[in-house]
Amino acid sequence: MARISRSGQITRPPAEVWRVIADPRTLPEWWPGIERVEGVTRQRFTQLLRSSRGAVVRADFDRSESNEPRSLRWDQRVEGTPFAAVFEQRAIVIELEPAGDGTRVTLTVEQQLRGAARFSPQLNRGGVRRALNGALERLATLAED
């Protein structure tokens, strides 16, 4: 299982950052590539992403862990989806730590690649790192508004 993480500092307390990250409806505002979110319940939601070819792609997630206001884990449902060709499993983990007057945010993507993707993991890691960096930058701006 590969873990790709990025961390950053936000000048808001963990409870304020939590209100943003715990609501999947805010994802299009801070996570790159997400156009909208549908079917939001307390335990699941669907992201609608646009592929590099312009097609809309659905990604379904289940909230598998939540420790308010410290950590949150969303597991992507990959079986029976186009993502199953690339991922055995995939999850997004968000951790918040008090840090002075603000919050240290760590975003992690945990993934196990499948098929041919296993032979070139570095190609996938670069895209994940860019997405995590962009998410941290946007989250800092959104949380500070």
Short mmCIF file of C-alpha atoms in Angstrom, two decimals, residues 21-122:
data_model
loop_
_atom_site.label_atom_id
_atom_site.label_comp_id
_atom_site.label_asym_id
_atom_site.label_seq_id
_atom_site.Cartn_x
_atom_site.Cartn_y
_atom_site.Cartn_z
CA ILE A 21 -13.41 19.09 5.59
CA ALA A 22 -16.21 17.07 7.21
CA ASP A 23 -18.78 18.31 4.68
CA PRO A 24 -18.19 16.60 1.31
CA ARG A 25 -20.32 19.30 -0.37
CA THR A 26 -17.36 21.69 0.08
CA LEU A 27 -14.95 19.46 -1.89
CA PRO A 28 -15.44 21.24 -5.24
CA GLU A 29 -14.28 24.44 -3.53
CA TRP A 30 -10.97 23.03 -2.34
CA TRP A 31 -10.08 19.69 -3.96
CA PRO A 32 -8.72 20.09 -7.52
CA GLY A 33 -10.61 18.36 -10.29
CA ILE A 34 -13.90 17.84 -8.48
CA GLU A 35 -16.73 19.51 -10.39
CA ARG A 36 -19.51 18.64 -7.96
CA VAL A 37 -20.61 16.23 -5.26
CA GLU A 38 -23.88 14.30 -5.22
CA GLY A 39 -25.76 11.89 -2.98
CA VAL A 40 -24.27 13.23 0.24
CA THR A 41 -25.29 11.41 3.39
CA ARG A 42 -23.51 11.13 6.71
CA GLN A 43 -21.68 8.03 5.49
CA ARG A 44 -21.24 8.38 1.71
CA PHE A 45 -21.05 10.65 -1.29
CA THR A 46 -20.20 10.69 -4.99
CA GLN A 47 -17.64 13.00 -6.59
CA LEU A 48 -18.05 14.01 -10.21
CA LEU A 49 -14.68 14.61 -11.86
CA ARG A 50 -13.79 15.58 -15.41
CA SER A 51 -11.18 13.39 -17.10
CA SER A 52 -8.36 14.81 -19.22
CA ARG A 53 -10.46 13.80 -22.26
CA GLY A 54 -13.47 15.79 -20.99
CA ALA A 55 -15.60 12.86 -19.84
CA VAL A 56 -17.43 13.04 -16.50
CA VAL A 57 -16.26 10.32 -14.13
CA ARG A 58 -18.06 9.30 -10.94
CA ALA A 59 -16.10 8.31 -7.82
CA ASP A 60 -18.05 6.91 -4.85
CA PHE A 61 -16.73 7.22 -1.30
CA ASP A 62 -17.71 5.85 2.10
CA ARG A 63 -16.77 7.54 5.37
CA SER A 64 -15.03 4.71 7.18
CA GLU A 65 -13.53 6.63 10.11
CA SER A 66 -14.29 9.92 11.80
CA ASN A 67 -12.72 11.29 14.96
CA GLU A 68 -14.04 14.87 15.23
CA PRO A 69 -12.14 17.23 15.03
CA ARG A 70 -8.94 15.21 14.51
CA SER A 71 -9.23 12.82 11.58
CA LEU A 72 -11.43 11.61 8.78
CA ARG A 73 -11.08 8.73 6.33
CA TRP A 74 -12.98 8.22 3.06
CA ASP A 75 -12.61 4.88 1.29
CA GLN A 76 -13.27 4.92 -2.43
CA ARG A 77 -15.50 2.16 -3.78
CA VAL A 78 -13.51 0.88 -6.74
CA GLU A 79 -15.00 -2.54 -7.52
CA GLY A 80 -17.28 -2.42 -10.53
CA THR A 81 -16.07 1.04 -11.56
CA PRO A 82 -13.55 2.27 -14.14
CA PHE A 83 -11.16 2.85 -11.20
CA ALA A 84 -10.95 -0.93 -10.63
CA ALA A 85 -8.61 -1.20 -13.63
CA VAL A 86 -6.07 0.99 -11.81
CA PHE A 87 -6.69 0.57 -8.06
CA GLU A 88 -7.04 -2.43 -5.82
CA GLN A 89 -8.04 0.01 -3.09
CA ARG A 90 -7.85 3.76 -2.48
CA ALA A 91 -8.59 6.06 0.46
CA ILE A 92 -8.24 9.71 1.44
CA VAL A 93 -7.21 10.45 5.03
CA ILE A 94 -7.33 13.93 6.56
CA GLU A 95 -5.66 14.64 9.89
CA LEU A 96 -5.87 17.87 11.90
CA GLU A 97 -3.55 18.85 14.74
CA PRO A 98 -3.63 22.01 16.83
CA ALA A 99 -0.53 24.06 16.00
CA GLY A 100 -0.11 27.35 17.84
CA ASP A 101 -3.04 29.56 16.87
CA GLY A 102 -3.91 27.37 13.91
CA THR A 103 -4.10 23.84 12.58
CA ARG A 104 -1.63 21.56 10.88
CA VAL A 105 -3.48 19.69 8.14
CA THR A 106 -2.14 16.46 6.67
CA LEU A 107 -3.78 15.06 3.55
CA THR A 108 -2.90 11.48 2.62
CA VAL A 109 -3.92 9.28 -0.28
CA GLU A 110 -3.49 5.58 0.45
CA GLN A 111 -3.66 3.40 -2.62
CA GLN A 112 -2.79 -0.03 -3.85
CA LEU A 113 -2.35 -0.11 -7.60
CA ARG A 114 -3.64 -2.91 -9.81
CA GLY A 115 -2.69 -4.26 -13.22
CA ALA A 116 -0.26 -2.37 -15.44
CA ALA A 117 -0.40 0.66 -13.11
CA ARG A 118 1.72 -1.32 -10.62
CA PHE A 119 4.69 -1.07 -12.97
CA SER A 120 4.78 2.74 -13.15
CA PRO A 121 3.68 4.01 -9.73
CA GLN A 122 5.79 7.16 -10.08
#
